[in-house]
mmCIF file of C-alpha atoms in Angstrom:
data_model
loop_
_atom_site.group_PDB
_atom_site.id
_atom_site.type_symbol
_atom_site.label_atom_id
_atom_site.label_comp_id
_atom_site.label_asym_id
_atom_site.label_seq_id
_atom_site.Cartn_x
_atom_site.Cartn_y
_atom_site.Cartn_z
ATOM 1 C CA GLN U 180 60.718 131.778 7.780
ATOM 2 C CA SER U 181 63.839 129.617 8.982
ATOM 3 C CA ALA U 182 62.517 125.953 8.347
ATOM 4 C CA LEU U 183 62.928 123.450 11.325
ATOM 5 C CA THR U 184 65.666 121.307 11.606
ATOM 6 C CA GLN U 185 64.889 117.419 10.988
ATOM 7 C CA PRO U 186 67.704 115.426 10.189
ATOM 8 C CA ALA U 187 67.833 114.071 7.295
ATOM 9 C CA SER U 188 67.768 110.815 7.600
ATOM 10 C CA VAL U 189 66.131 107.706 9.525
ATOM 11 C CA SER U 190 66.399 103.455 9.838
ATOM 12 C CA GLY U 191 65.629 100.868 11.318
ATOM 13 C CA SER U 192 64.587 97.366 10.742
ATOM 14 C CA PRO U 193 61.314 95.654 11.279
ATOM 15 C CA GLY U 194 59.264 96.035 14.492
ATOM 16 C CA GLN U 195 61.716 98.557 15.602
ATOM 17 C CA SER U 196 61.590 101.446 16.813
ATOM 18 C CA ILE U 197 62.594 104.938 14.885
ATOM 19 C CA THR U 198 61.872 108.725 16.119
ATOM 20 C CA ILE U 199 62.499 112.417 14.100
ATOM 21 C CA SER U 200 63.723 115.176 15.718
ATOM 22 C CA CYS U 201 62.322 118.698 14.829
ATOM 23 C CA THR U 202 64.004 122.432 16.046
ATOM 24 C CA GLY U 203 62.715 125.576 15.704
ATOM 25 C CA THR U 204 62.524 129.004 17.602
ATOM 26 C CA SER U 205 60.317 129.702 20.235
ATOM 27 C CA GLY U 206 58.255 131.965 17.811
ATOM 28 C CA ASP U 207 57.373 128.603 16.479
ATOM 29 C CA VAL U 208 57.702 125.004 17.720
ATOM 30 C CA GLY U 209 58.510 126.568 21.106
ATOM 31 C CA GLY U 210 55.591 128.740 21.181
ATOM 32 C CA HIS U 211 53.336 126.774 20.201
ATOM 33 C CA ASN U 212 50.390 124.021 20.420
ATOM 34 C CA TYR U 213 50.185 123.778 16.774
ATOM 35 C CA VAL U 214 52.893 121.495 15.679
ATOM 36 C CA SER U 215 51.836 118.556 12.890
ATOM 37 C CA TRP U 216 53.263 115.534 11.095
ATOM 38 C CA TYR U 217 53.286 114.725 7.350
ATOM 39 C CA GLN U 218 54.213 111.278 6.103
ATOM 40 C CA HIS U 219 55.527 111.704 2.311
ATOM 41 C CA HIS U 220 55.566 109.060 -0.962
ATOM 42 C CA PRO U 221 56.794 110.323 -3.976
ATOM 43 C CA GLY U 222 54.397 111.259 -6.178
ATOM 44 C CA LYS U 223 51.568 110.830 -3.856
ATOM 45 C CA ALA U 224 50.033 113.648 -2.139
ATOM 46 C CA PRO U 225 51.695 114.713 1.649
ATOM 47 C CA LYS U 226 48.925 112.357 4.455
ATOM 48 C CA LEU U 227 48.751 113.885 7.358
ATOM 49 C CA ILE U 228 49.624 111.768 10.720
ATOM 50 C CA ILE U 229 49.613 113.934 13.526
ATOM 51 C CA TYR U 230 47.745 117.020 13.779
ATOM 52 C CA ASP U 231 47.826 119.320 17.590
ATOM 53 C CA VAL U 232 51.823 117.538 18.796
ATOM 54 C CA ASP U 233 50.000 114.603 19.154
ATOM 55 C CA ASN U 234 46.950 113.523 17.340
ATOM 56 C CA ARG U 235 46.056 110.947 15.495
ATOM 57 C CA PRO U 236 43.550 111.587 12.964
ATOM 58 C CA SER U 237 41.284 109.067 11.800
ATOM 59 C CA GLY U 238 42.383 106.164 10.598
ATOM 60 C CA VAL U 239 45.701 107.012 11.117
ATOM 61 C CA SER U 240 48.575 103.603 12.685
ATOM 62 C CA ASN U 241 48.736 104.240 16.812
ATOM 63 C CA ARG U 242 52.281 103.003 15.865
ATOM 64 C CA PHE U 243 52.421 106.514 15.304
ATOM 65 C CA SER U 244 52.817 109.484 18.089
ATOM 66 C CA GLY U 245 54.346 112.617 18.893
ATOM 67 C CA SER U 246 55.899 114.704 22.025
ATOM 68 C CA LYS U 247 56.912 117.822 22.334
ATOM 69 C CA SER U 248 59.901 119.701 24.581
ATOM 70 C CA GLY U 249 60.081 123.210 24.032
ATOM 71 C CA ASN U 250 61.412 124.161 21.296
ATOM 72 C CA THR U 251 62.148 120.540 19.497
ATOM 73 C CA ALA U 252 58.972 117.808 18.073
ATOM 74 C CA SER U 253 59.292 114.659 18.245
ATOM 75 C CA LEU U 254 58.159 111.883 16.647
ATOM 76 C CA THR U 255 57.978 108.298 17.024
ATOM 77 C CA ILE U 256 57.059 105.091 14.460
ATOM 78 C CA SER U 257 56.615 102.229 16.806
ATOM 79 C CA GLY U 258 56.740 98.675 15.171
ATOM 80 C CA LEU U 259 58.100 99.058 12.353
ATOM 81 C CA GLN U 260 56.589 98.647 8.942
ATOM 82 C CA ALA U 261 58.241 98.075 4.801
ATOM 83 C CA GLU U 262 55.226 101.102 4.748
ATOM 84 C CA ASP U 263 56.415 103.232 6.390
ATOM 85 C CA GLU U 264 58.866 103.769 4.738
ATOM 86 C CA ALA U 265 58.769 107.311 2.838
ATOM 87 C CA ASP U 266 59.780 110.973 3.620
ATOM 88 C CA TYR U 267 58.042 112.867 7.373
ATOM 89 C CA TYR U 268 58.235 116.513 8.092
ATOM 90 C CA CYS U 269 57.111 118.206 10.486
ATOM 91 C CA TYR U 270 54.797 121.899 10.361
ATOM 92 C CA SER U 271 54.235 124.767 13.128
ATOM 93 C CA TYR U 272 52.238 127.537 12.982
ATOM 94 C CA THR U 273 54.584 130.554 13.704
ATOM 95 C CA ASP U 274 53.628 134.052 15.732
ATOM 96 C CA SER U 275 54.547 135.523 11.983
ATOM 97 C CA ILE U 276 50.958 133.998 10.809
ATOM 98 C CA SER U 277 52.487 132.137 8.987
ATOM 99 C CA TYR U 278 54.040 128.695 8.272
ATOM 100 C CA VAL U 279 57.233 125.945 9.057
ATOM 101 C CA PHE U 280 57.985 123.006 7.480
ATOM 102 C CA GLY U 281 60.868 121.410 8.382
ATOM 103 C CA THR U 282 63.930 119.558 5.827
ATOM 104 C CA GLY U 283 62.265 116.349 6.149
ATOM 105 C CA THR U 284 63.507 112.492 7.244
ATOM 106 C CA LYS U 285 63.619 109.771 4.869
ATOM 107 C CA VAL U 286 63.594 106.927 6.512
ATOM 108 C CA THR U 287 64.589 103.343 5.131
ATOM 109 C CA VAL U 288 63.129 100.219 6.949
ATOM 110 C CA LEU U 289 66.280 97.902 6.851
ATOM 111 C CA GLN P 202 34.406 112.673 -0.939
ATOM 112 C CA VAL P 203 37.130 115.854 -0.319
ATOM 113 C CA GLN P 204 39.091 116.510 -3.569
ATOM 114 C CA LEU P 205 40.715 119.064 -4.604
ATOM 115 C CA VAL P 206 42.622 118.295 -8.576
ATOM 116 C CA GLU P 207 45.482 120.997 -9.260
ATOM 117 C CA SER P 208 46.356 122.675 -13.089
ATOM 118 C CA GLY P 209 47.926 124.804 -15.122
ATOM 119 C CA GLY P 210 51.372 123.870 -15.063
ATOM 120 C CA GLY P 211 53.846 123.639 -17.441
ATOM 121 C CA VAL P 212 56.541 124.638 -18.617
ATOM 122 C CA VAL P 213 57.674 128.817 -19.090
ATOM 123 C CA GLN P 214 59.953 131.149 -19.334
ATOM 124 C CA PRO P 215 62.246 132.820 -16.101
ATOM 125 C CA GLY P 216 60.343 135.873 -16.441
ATOM 126 C CA ARG P 217 56.822 134.861 -17.201
ATOM 127 C CA SER P 218 53.161 134.715 -16.119
ATOM 128 C CA LEU P 219 51.990 131.497 -15.140
ATOM 129 C CA ARG P 220 48.041 130.987 -13.026
ATOM 130 C CA LEU P 221 48.230 127.654 -10.894
ATOM 131 C CA SER P 222 44.314 126.899 -10.439
ATOM 132 C CA CYS P 223 42.569 123.758 -7.743
ATOM 133 C CA ALA P 224 39.278 121.935 -8.141
ATOM 134 C CA ALA P 225 37.606 121.677 -4.968
ATOM 135 C CA SER P 226 34.274 119.074 -4.679
ATOM 136 C CA GLY P 227 32.739 117.005 -1.102
ATOM 137 C CA PHE P 228 33.175 119.385 1.432
ATOM 138 C CA SER P 229 31.853 123.350 1.822
ATOM 139 C CA PHE P 230 34.664 125.848 0.399
ATOM 140 C CA SER P 231 34.057 128.434 1.547
ATOM 141 C CA THR P 232 33.962 127.580 5.381
ATOM 142 C CA HIS P 233 38.208 126.594 4.850
ATOM 143 C CA GLY P 234 41.532 128.165 4.964
ATOM 144 C CA MET P 235 43.452 126.635 1.185
ATOM 145 C CA HIS P 236 46.877 126.708 1.300
ATOM 146 C CA TRP P 237 49.674 127.029 -1.482
ATOM 147 C CA VAL P 238 52.418 123.966 -1.431
ATOM 148 C CA ARG P 239 55.848 123.552 -3.321
ATOM 149 C CA GLN P 240 58.263 120.741 -3.188
ATOM 150 C CA ALA P 241 61.142 121.644 -5.964
ATOM 151 C CA PRO P 242 63.256 118.618 -7.147
ATOM 152 C CA GLY P 243 65.252 116.500 -4.519
ATOM 153 C CA GLU P 244 64.744 119.012 -2.117
ATOM 154 C CA GLY P 245 61.270 119.088 0.827
ATOM 155 C CA LEU P 246 57.774 120.908 1.186
ATOM 156 C CA GLN P 247 58.013 124.661 1.683
ATOM 157 C CA TRP P 248 54.997 126.062 2.593
ATOM 158 C CA VAL P 249 53.726 129.208 -0.287
ATOM 159 C CA GLY P 250 51.139 131.322 1.554
ATOM 160 C CA VAL P 251 47.446 130.640 2.417
ATOM 161 C CA VAL P 252 44.135 132.722 1.317
ATOM 162 C CA ARG P 253 41.399 132.129 4.991
ATOM 163 C CA SER P 254 37.752 131.713 4.366
ATOM 164 C CA ASP P 255 36.550 134.544 2.585
ATOM 165 C CA GLY P 256 39.313 135.278 1.111
ATOM 166 C CA ASN P 257 40.287 139.034 1.834
ATOM 167 C CA ASN P 258 43.525 137.398 4.077
ATOM 168 C CA LYS P 259 46.196 135.829 2.382
ATOM 169 C CA PHE P 260 49.209 135.288 3.727
ATOM 170 C CA TYR P 261 53.120 134.648 2.524
ATOM 171 C CA ALA P 262 56.411 132.998 1.973
ATOM 172 C CA ASP P 263 58.924 135.194 2.193
ATOM 173 C CA SER P 264 60.196 133.682 -0.271
ATOM 174 C CA VAL P 265 57.214 134.861 -2.684
ATOM 175 C CA LYS P 266 55.798 137.313 -1.325
ATOM 176 C CA GLY P 267 55.054 140.431 -4.309
ATOM 177 C CA ARG P 268 55.269 137.754 -6.523
ATOM 178 C CA PHE P 269 52.102 135.195 -6.549
ATOM 179 C CA THR P 270 48.949 136.201 -5.556
ATOM 180 C CA ILE P 271 45.933 133.423 -3.892
ATOM 181 C CA SER P 272 42.956 134.093 -4.801
ATOM 182 C CA ARG P 273 39.310 132.235 -4.661
ATOM 183 C CA ASP P 274 35.933 132.138 -6.490
ATOM 184 C CA ASN P 275 33.986 130.320 -3.797
ATOM 185 C CA SER P 276 31.451 129.987 -5.841
ATOM 186 C CA LYS P 277 33.240 127.402 -8.298
ATOM 187 C CA ASN P 278 34.499 126.219 -5.231
ATOM 188 C CA ILE P 279 38.279 126.916 -7.578
ATOM 189 C CA LEU P 280 41.549 128.405 -5.438
ATOM 190 C CA TYR P 281 44.317 130.609 -7.713
ATOM 191 C CA LEU P 282 47.647 131.160 -7.528
ATOM 192 C CA GLN P 283 49.156 133.230 -9.637
ATOM 193 C CA LEU P 284 53.205 133.532 -10.317
ATOM 194 C CA ASN P 285 54.300 136.248 -11.656
ATOM 195 C CA SER P 286 57.941 137.000 -11.976
ATOM 196 C CA LEU P 287 58.372 133.636 -12.215
ATOM 197 C CA ARG P 288 62.235 132.462 -11.472
ATOM 198 C CA VAL P 289 64.214 128.570 -12.045
ATOM 199 C CA GLU P 290 63.876 128.434 -8.281
ATOM 200 C CA ASP P 291 60.440 128.757 -8.727
ATOM 201 C CA THR P 292 61.059 125.164 -10.829
ATOM 202 C CA ALA P 293 58.692 122.809 -8.306
ATOM 203 C CA VAL P 294 55.359 120.856 -7.910
ATOM 204 C CA TYR P 295 52.893 123.219 -6.401
ATOM 205 C CA TYR P 296 50.480 120.803 -4.326
ATOM 206 C CA CYS P 297 46.688 123.156 -3.233
ATOM 207 C CA ALA P 298 45.342 121.454 0.055
ATOM 208 C CA ARG P 299 42.715 122.157 2.642
ATOM 209 C CA GLU P 300 42.778 123.536 5.707
ATOM 210 C CA ASP P 301 41.172 121.824 9.246
ATOM 211 C CA PHE P 302 39.198 124.337 10.787
ATOM 212 C CA SER P 303 40.821 124.867 13.772
ATOM 213 C CA GLY P 304 43.437 126.817 10.891
ATOM 214 C CA TYR P 305 46.952 125.011 12.189
ATOM 215 C CA TYR P 306 46.792 121.640 9.872
ATOM 216 C CA SER P 307 45.783 120.144 6.525
ATOM 217 C CA GLU P 308 44.043 116.135 5.792
ATOM 218 C CA TYR P 309 43.229 117.038 2.620
ATOM 219 C CA TRP P 310 46.518 117.570 -0.155
ATOM 220 C CA GLY P 311 45.642 117.362 -3.721
ATOM 221 C CA LEU P 312 48.340 115.425 -5.608
ATOM 222 C CA GLY P 313 49.951 118.854 -7.303
ATOM 223 C CA THR P 314 50.703 120.101 -10.513
ATOM 224 C CA LEU P 315 54.972 120.512 -12.218
ATOM 225 C CA VAL P 316 55.549 124.674 -12.978
ATOM 226 C CA THR P 317 59.338 123.823 -14.529
ATOM 227 C CA VAL P 318 60.982 127.277 -15.877
ATOM 228 C CA SER P 319 63.356 127.131 -17.442
ATOM 229 C CA SER P 320 65.070 128.888 -21.051
#
């Protein structure tokens, strides 16, 4: 149950687009279309922003989009805004009937 | 609306036990799987375990298997996490989360309860 690999930090200027990668194995990210992404502001509950690789829950901005290729999933935030500054985690179901988070990425809006 | 409220956290010595609770409201508790997730200070989110809706099927992260036990009382709409043989590295904020019907993500989370393991 090793954590999925994410970059520790990503930054961008307001209005720019950024992409966060999430690399796993064929036993988790690559083997299932059950990757989700969470936005987490310190002291608050994590917020689901993408589920099943590329689906947005109702109420989540369409500036957030997800994709997957092989063992790597990606989250793209377009039109970056100050409120997007937070920690982001990918999450996947695994072959061993368990779940695993990514290592987390701190997004900074310059 | 869906609400999840964790409680039971506190300071405990290594080797001791603690039981966390998660009170659920605003949805049909008995029809959803429920997860526990934790975040140690300065660290990322870590999945702890899940109990399916009927309470009979439970799965755990390797790091807590044999020490932590998840249970639920569907008559009271409460989820539990029994933490035994606590270690300093179990210090974390513990969140409960409601599983979607598909079983692969959680849209609703509580605000967490802090467990500090220290001598």
